[in-house]
C-alpha cells in the first residue's frame, strides 16, 4: 500500500524489517525447544539468540542468487551469527512454510489488535453521536424519497450496531488466523517433534493448527479478509450517508471544513465531502481482496505456492487500508456537522406528505375499508405532489367530496413528527449500553 494511506503502527507490522525480526523470533523459539529436549547442542542457542536480524537489503541481495526468500534469510542471518557454526542448527527439522505461516499468524494477530483498537474508537464515536441526536428530527428516506419522520440518532444507532458487529466478527477471525504450524515438509512431523509446535504456539500466545499439510489451509485467512471487507463496507455506509447529506439540495450534514482548506482549484465556493469519498473508494480496495485470497484455499496436494504472491500483496494492503479507513471514519463521525434546522425544513418541505401512513390507519380505524382509505389518501397526496397544496388541504377536500368526515383534532395530533419516534426509547437504551 502506498505511504499516503499507511499509518505508522500498521505499517510497522507489515514492514520487511519487522517480518525478519519475527522470523528470527520463531526460529529461535524452535531452536530453544530443540535444545531443551536435547535434540541440538545447548550452547548454540545463545549465539543465535544474540544474532541481529538481517537487513531487508542483505536478504534481497542473496535472494537474487538463491531465488528463495527463506534460504536467503537464513544465509544472511547466519552471517550475523558468532560463531557462524551455531547457525547450522537453525531451521532444524523445519520447512519454509513452518516459518512463513507461523510468522504470518503473528503479523495477522498483531494487525488485528491494531484494527480492534480503532474499531472500538469508531463504535464509541457512533454511539456518542447517536445519543447526542436522539431527539434531532429529520425525514427518513426510502428509495431516496421522503418517507416518514425519524431522528438522526436512529440512523446513527443502526450504523453503530453494525460497526460493533463487524468489530466482533474481526475478533472471532483473530482466533481463526492465530494458528501455528511447525510440522515439516508435508505436515507429518517426520523430522520434528510435535511438542515443538505446541511450545512455540504457547510462547507466541497462539494455538497449534488442528492439521497442516506443510501449509495451513487458507479458510481462516479468507475469513479474516472477509471480516475486514465487512468493516470497510460499513465504513462506506457511514460515508455514503454523509455524502448524501452534504448535497447542496439536502445540506443536512457536512464534513468539518478547516481554516485554509480548499474545495476546488477552479470554484472557490466548493466544500466537498472528500473524506467520505475517499472512504468509499478505499472500501473497494479491501473488498477486492476477498476473491484472490479465497482462491488460495484450493492448492495442489500438500502444497503449492500459488497463494503466496497473492497474500504478499493483498494481506498487507487489506490490513493497512482497513486501518486507514477506520481512522478516517472515526474522525468523520467525531467532527461531523449536523444542521438540525435544515433537517426540520426538509422534513416540512413536502407539505405534510410524510404523514400519509398515520392518516391511512386513522381512516381505517374510523371505519373505512383499507382500500377506500388508501385511495382517498393517495389521491389527496398526488394532488399535493402535483400542485404544492398542503396535504391537509387536499385531504380535507377529497374527504368532503367522498362524504368522509375527518376528525381535525385527531389529525392535528397524529400529524406531528414526534408521534413517529415516540417508541424509540428502548433502542437508545441499547445504544447507551453499547461498548
XYZ file of C-alpha atoms in Angstrom:
435
model
C 0.000 0.000 0.000
C 1.265 3.484 -0.821
C 2.544 5.638 2.021
C -0.340 8.099 1.612
C -2.721 5.599 3.210
C -0.305 3.850 5.592
C -0.422 4.767 9.266
C 2.829 4.175 11.200
C 1.729 1.454 13.615
C 0.170 -0.758 10.948
C 2.965 -0.016 8.515
C 5.425 -1.336 11.067
C 3.514 -4.642 11.364
C 3.966 -5.299 7.646
C 7.458 -3.902 7.122
C 10.142 -6.245 5.812
C 12.367 -5.443 8.779
C 9.639 -6.468 11.223
C 8.952 -9.617 9.213
C 12.582 -10.697 9.529
C 12.526 -9.915 13.234
C 9.549 -12.252 13.559
C 11.294 -14.919 11.533
C 14.270 -14.694 13.910
C 11.922 -14.999 16.863
C 10.165 -18.078 15.500
C 13.422 -19.804 14.547
C 14.880 -19.018 17.976
C 11.850 -20.468 19.757
C 12.152 -23.661 17.708
C 15.867 -23.883 18.453
C 15.256 -23.369 22.179
C 12.686 -26.146 22.168
C 15.074 -28.493 20.396
C 17.848 -27.656 22.857
C 15.581 -28.200 25.859
C 14.729 -31.637 24.511
C 18.399 -32.455 23.905
C 17.941 -32.647 20.132
C 20.608 -29.987 19.417
C 23.586 -28.742 21.453
C 22.545 -26.302 24.159
C 25.455 -23.953 23.539
C 24.180 -22.923 20.083
C 21.109 -21.155 21.425
C 22.748 -18.064 22.886
C 24.767 -17.122 19.751
C 21.666 -17.483 17.615
C 19.526 -15.540 20.066
C 22.049 -12.701 20.062
C 22.468 -12.543 16.291
C 20.824 -9.369 14.934
C 18.174 -9.842 12.261
C 19.464 -9.369 8.726
C 18.540 -6.241 6.845
C 15.974 -6.454 4.048
C 18.638 -5.207 1.658
C 21.016 -8.069 2.522
C 18.269 -10.691 2.200
C 17.231 -9.255 -1.173
C 20.843 -9.335 -2.353
C 21.237 -13.029 -1.514
C 17.807 -13.866 -2.936
C 18.962 -12.604 -6.322
C 21.086 -15.762 -6.402
C 19.040 -18.260 -4.401
C 15.619 -17.298 -5.767
C 14.317 -18.475 -2.398
C 13.489 -15.932 0.282
C 13.733 -18.223 3.308
C 17.148 -19.596 2.300
C 18.306 -16.031 1.632
C 17.124 -15.023 5.098
C 18.794 -17.995 6.781
C 22.066 -17.283 4.999
C 22.032 -13.587 5.876
C 21.181 -14.336 9.495
C 23.896 -16.970 9.705
C 26.356 -14.335 8.528
C 25.329 -12.268 11.575
C 25.834 -15.176 13.993
C 29.016 -15.549 16.048
C 30.249 -18.212 15.788
C 28.615 -18.885 12.443
C 28.723 -22.624 13.128
C 25.914 -22.200 15.681
C 23.563 -21.306 12.820
C 23.861 -24.865 11.480
C 21.063 -25.887 13.852
C 18.684 -23.108 12.846
C 15.615 -24.328 10.900
C 16.312 -27.851 12.186
C 13.584 -30.258 11.001
C 11.530 -27.400 9.557
C 10.308 -26.466 6.114
C 9.835 -22.966 4.782
C 6.101 -22.814 5.423
C 6.622 -23.690 9.080
C 8.406 -20.380 9.378
C 6.276 -18.412 6.923
C 2.844 -19.427 8.195
C 3.768 -19.132 11.853
C 5.268 -15.662 11.457
C 2.318 -14.647 9.281
C -0.039 -15.704 12.076
C 1.775 -13.298 14.393
C 1.503 -10.499 11.837
C -2.185 -11.161 11.309
C -2.989 -11.176 15.018
C -0.847 -8.098 15.653
C -2.595 -6.310 12.784
C -5.944 -7.397 14.174
C -5.151 -5.895 17.569
C -4.366 -2.562 15.904
C -7.629 -2.734 13.965
C -9.707 -3.687 17.004
C -8.495 -0.631 18.902
C -9.555 1.622 16.036
C -12.854 -0.234 15.677
C -13.537 0.427 19.365
C -12.966 4.129 18.708
C -15.414 4.108 15.795
C -18.100 2.281 17.765
C -17.749 4.767 20.632
C -17.900 7.743 18.253
C -21.078 6.444 16.612
C -22.662 5.599 19.966
C -21.986 9.035 21.410
C -23.092 10.829 18.257
C -26.284 8.802 18.071
C -27.166 9.534 21.692
C -26.464 13.231 21.173
C -29.020 13.272 18.349
C -31.727 11.040 19.786
C -34.162 13.981 19.514
C -32.908 15.545 16.270
C -35.916 15.202 13.984
C -35.327 14.597 10.297
C -37.156 12.943 7.441
C -36.500 9.309 6.725
C -35.994 8.394 3.093
C -36.699 5.170 1.240
C -35.522 4.904 -2.368
C -34.175 8.415 -1.802
C -37.737 9.759 -1.431
C -39.203 11.296 1.740
C -40.983 8.603 3.768
C -41.769 9.231 7.471
C -40.226 11.301 10.272
C -37.266 9.789 12.096
C -34.490 11.090 14.311
C -30.924 11.327 13.102
C -29.752 9.373 16.131
C -31.774 6.372 14.981
C -29.880 6.118 11.710
C -26.591 6.549 13.549
C -27.577 3.836 16.040
C -28.120 1.400 13.188
C -24.617 2.135 11.925
C -23.154 1.909 15.438
C -24.534 -1.582 15.970
C -23.278 -2.604 12.519
C -19.807 -1.328 13.382
C -19.870 -3.244 16.666
C -20.955 -6.469 14.972
C -18.225 -6.027 12.378
C -15.638 -5.498 15.111
C -16.808 -8.656 16.868
C -16.526 -10.641 13.633
C -12.932 -9.488 13.357
C -12.273 -10.540 16.932
C -13.560 -14.014 16.068
C -11.463 -14.059 12.885
C -8.390 -13.347 15.003
C -8.829 -16.785 16.519
C -9.090 -18.314 13.058
C -5.743 -16.897 11.897
C -3.832 -17.219 15.174
C -2.537 -20.662 14.243
C 0.979 -22.102 14.446
C 2.088 -24.855 12.070
C 5.522 -26.405 12.579
C 5.018 -29.878 11.163
C 7.648 -30.404 8.475
C 7.727 -30.900 4.736
C 4.266 -32.449 4.277
C 2.834 -31.862 7.742
C 3.623 -35.273 9.229
C 6.198 -34.168 11.849
C 8.605 -36.582 10.184
C 11.720 -34.705 11.329
C 10.390 -32.595 14.183
C 8.669 -33.407 17.438
C 5.032 -32.163 17.627
C 5.922 -30.823 21.057
C 7.981 -28.127 19.342
C 4.865 -26.800 17.642
C 2.983 -26.725 20.935
C 5.832 -24.988 22.751
C 6.212 -22.308 20.077
C 2.471 -21.717 19.948
C 2.334 -21.184 23.702
C 5.262 -18.769 23.573
C 3.568 -16.732 20.837
C 0.157 -16.738 22.527
C -1.364 -18.675 19.637
C -2.601 -22.234 19.184
C -1.278 -25.216 17.226
C -3.032 -25.959 13.942
C -5.587 -28.744 14.061
C -3.825 -30.145 10.993
C -1.436 -28.840 8.369
C -0.021 -30.252 5.155
C 3.102 -28.093 5.167
C 0.716 -25.101 4.913
C -2.308 -24.091 6.960
C -5.460 -24.244 4.856
C -6.468 -20.714 3.929
C -10.085 -20.786 5.110
C -9.114 -18.913 8.282
C -7.237 -16.214 6.384
C -10.178 -15.922 3.994
C -12.474 -15.419 6.975
C -10.172 -12.697 8.256
C -10.078 -10.827 4.946
C -13.860 -11.121 4.677
C -14.191 -9.592 8.140
C -12.012 -6.688 7.017
C -14.132 -6.225 3.910
C -17.300 -6.035 6.001
C -15.723 -3.419 8.258
C -14.644 -1.413 5.220
C -18.118 -1.594 3.749
C -19.762 -0.448 6.980
C -17.355 2.496 6.902
C -18.561 3.162 3.368
C -22.194 3.039 4.525
C -21.405 5.763 7.065
C -19.611 7.801 4.426
C -22.461 7.386 1.953
C -24.912 8.841 4.468
C -22.671 11.897 4.802
C -22.208 12.236 1.046
C -25.970 12.287 0.513
C -26.454 14.634 3.446
C -23.892 17.124 2.126
C -25.506 17.518 -1.306
C -26.477 21.142 -1.946
C -30.183 20.369 -2.193
C -30.062 18.470 1.128
C -27.414 20.221 3.283
C -28.287 18.349 6.467
C -24.781 17.011 7.130
C -21.296 18.132 6.266
C -17.738 17.175 6.911
C -15.668 19.520 9.022
C -14.032 22.166 6.807
C -10.837 23.562 8.261
C -9.420 27.044 8.111
C -7.376 27.313 4.935
C -8.913 24.202 3.414
C -9.797 24.386 -0.282
C -12.535 22.512 -2.116
C -11.694 23.163 -5.745
C -8.881 24.604 -7.806
C -11.449 26.332 -10.038
C -14.503 27.050 -7.832
C -13.711 28.824 -4.546
C -17.188 28.194 -3.113
C -16.841 24.405 -3.029
C -16.991 22.354 0.190
C -16.794 18.762 -0.945
C -17.190 15.536 1.089
C -13.673 14.417 0.219
C -13.111 12.300 3.308
C -16.326 10.367 2.679
C -15.461 9.887 -0.984
C -12.019 8.613 -0.051
C -13.638 6.120 2.305
C -15.919 4.930 -0.494
C -13.006 4.464 -2.860
C -10.749 2.617 -0.432
C -13.527 0.262 0.678
C -13.419 -1.113 -2.862
C -9.741 -1.934 -2.402
C -10.456 -4.050 0.676
C -13.399 -5.861 -0.915
C -11.194 -6.662 -3.896
C -9.008 -8.838 -1.650
C -11.707 -11.399 -0.882
C -11.674 -13.487 -4.049
C -7.885 -13.623 -4.654
C -7.227 -14.642 -1.049
C -10.078 -17.161 -1.021
C -8.667 -18.773 -4.156
C -5.661 -19.719 -2.007
C -7.770 -22.356 -0.259
C -7.521 -24.945 -3.063
C -3.832 -25.800 -3.530
C -2.230 -28.810 -5.222
C -1.998 -31.766 -2.862
C 0.017 -30.943 0.248
C 1.116 -27.563 -1.032
C 1.957 -25.263 -3.890
C 2.788 -21.562 -3.676
C 0.094 -20.065 -5.883
C -1.305 -18.426 -2.737
C 1.990 -16.854 -1.749
C 2.282 -13.995 -4.236
C -1.388 -13.125 -3.753
C -1.053 -12.879 0.004
C 2.123 -10.796 -0.174
C 0.042 -8.133 -1.909
C -3.456 -8.451 -0.503
C -2.940 -9.212 3.189
C -0.806 -6.142 3.955
C -2.896 -3.949 1.668
C -6.209 -5.097 3.174
C -4.949 -4.556 6.726
C -3.309 -1.197 6.014
C -6.325 0.087 4.094
C -8.832 -1.041 6.732
C -6.693 0.582 9.408
C -6.744 3.860 7.484
C -10.480 3.543 6.809
C -11.281 3.107 10.490
C -9.115 6.125 11.315
C -10.816 8.233 8.635
C -14.334 7.158 9.540
C -13.941 7.729 13.267
C -12.639 11.228 12.562
C -15.522 11.839 10.182
C -18.097 10.958 12.837
C -16.337 12.790 15.661
C -16.256 16.039 13.674
C -19.491 15.704 11.711
C -21.526 18.910 11.361
C -25.284 18.359 11.768
C -27.731 21.073 10.674
C -30.848 20.332 12.726
C -32.724 23.362 11.362
C -32.134 22.240 7.809
C -33.303 18.745 8.719
C -36.541 20.203 10.030
C -37.014 22.398 6.970
C -36.508 19.437 4.638
C -38.983 17.401 6.665
C -41.634 20.082 6.185
C -40.845 20.705 2.522
C -43.391 18.254 1.124
C -46.374 19.927 2.779
C -47.237 17.102 5.152
C -46.980 14.139 2.771
C -44.824 12.369 5.359
C -47.939 11.831 7.493
C -49.930 9.763 4.979
C -49.280 6.459 6.776
C -50.803 7.726 10.027
C -53.773 9.237 8.202
C -54.348 5.947 6.375
C -54.542 3.975 9.624
C -56.706 6.629 11.268
C -59.278 6.360 8.486
C -59.244 2.560 8.669
C -59.733 2.651 12.429
C -62.585 5.098 11.805
C -64.482 2.535 9.750
C -63.304 2.836 6.134
C -62.015 -0.214 4.314
C -58.270 -0.189 3.758
C -58.818 0.015 0.004
C -61.114 3.062 0.256
C -58.889 4.762 2.808
C -55.787 4.175 0.683
C -57.488 5.527 -2.428
C -58.616 8.678 -0.614
C -55.223 9.386 0.933
C -53.274 8.594 -2.222
C -55.457 10.818 -4.387
C -55.001 13.710 -1.971
C -51.262 13.039 -1.802
C -50.897 13.049 -5.579
C -52.655 16.400 -5.717
C -50.150 17.750 -3.185
C -47.244 16.370 -5.212
C -48.543 17.996 -8.387
C -49.801 21.314 -7.062
C -47.791 22.024 -3.913
C -51.015 22.498 -1.948
C -50.525 21.315 1.649
C -51.628 17.747 2.213
C -54.115 18.587 4.941
C -55.972 20.845 2.475
C -56.066 18.308 -0.334
C -57.077 15.620 2.167
C -59.887 17.771 3.513
C -61.188 18.499 0.011
C -61.024 14.874 -1.072
C -62.742 13.675 2.113
C -65.539 16.199 1.636
C -66.140 15.110 -1.950
C -66.186 11.454 -0.807
C -68.554 12.070 2.089
C -65.945 11.185 4.700
C -65.857 13.134 7.950
C -62.398 13.974 9.297
C -61.609 14.414 12.962
C -59.493 17.572 12.703
C -58.342 17.436 16.304
C -57.191 13.865 15.865
C -55.418 14.722 12.608
C -53.611 17.549 14.376
C -52.402 15.052 16.948
C -51.153 12.384 14.568
C -49.581 14.762 12.024
C -46.647 15.577 14.266
C -43.162 14.156 13.703
C -42.700 13.413 17.410
C -45.563 10.933 17.165
C -43.485 8.778 14.822
C -40.458 8.434 17.084
C -42.129 8.062 20.460
C -41.293 4.350 20.724
C -37.544 4.610 20.197
C -36.613 4.814 23.886
C -35.582 1.141 24.244
C -33.391 1.404 21.139
C -31.453 4.284 22.653
C -31.151 2.375 25.916
C -29.472 -0.417 23.962
C -27.271 2.112 22.219
C -26.173 3.637 25.515
C -25.098 0.174 26.686
C -23.037 -0.479 23.564
C -19.310 -0.817 24.163
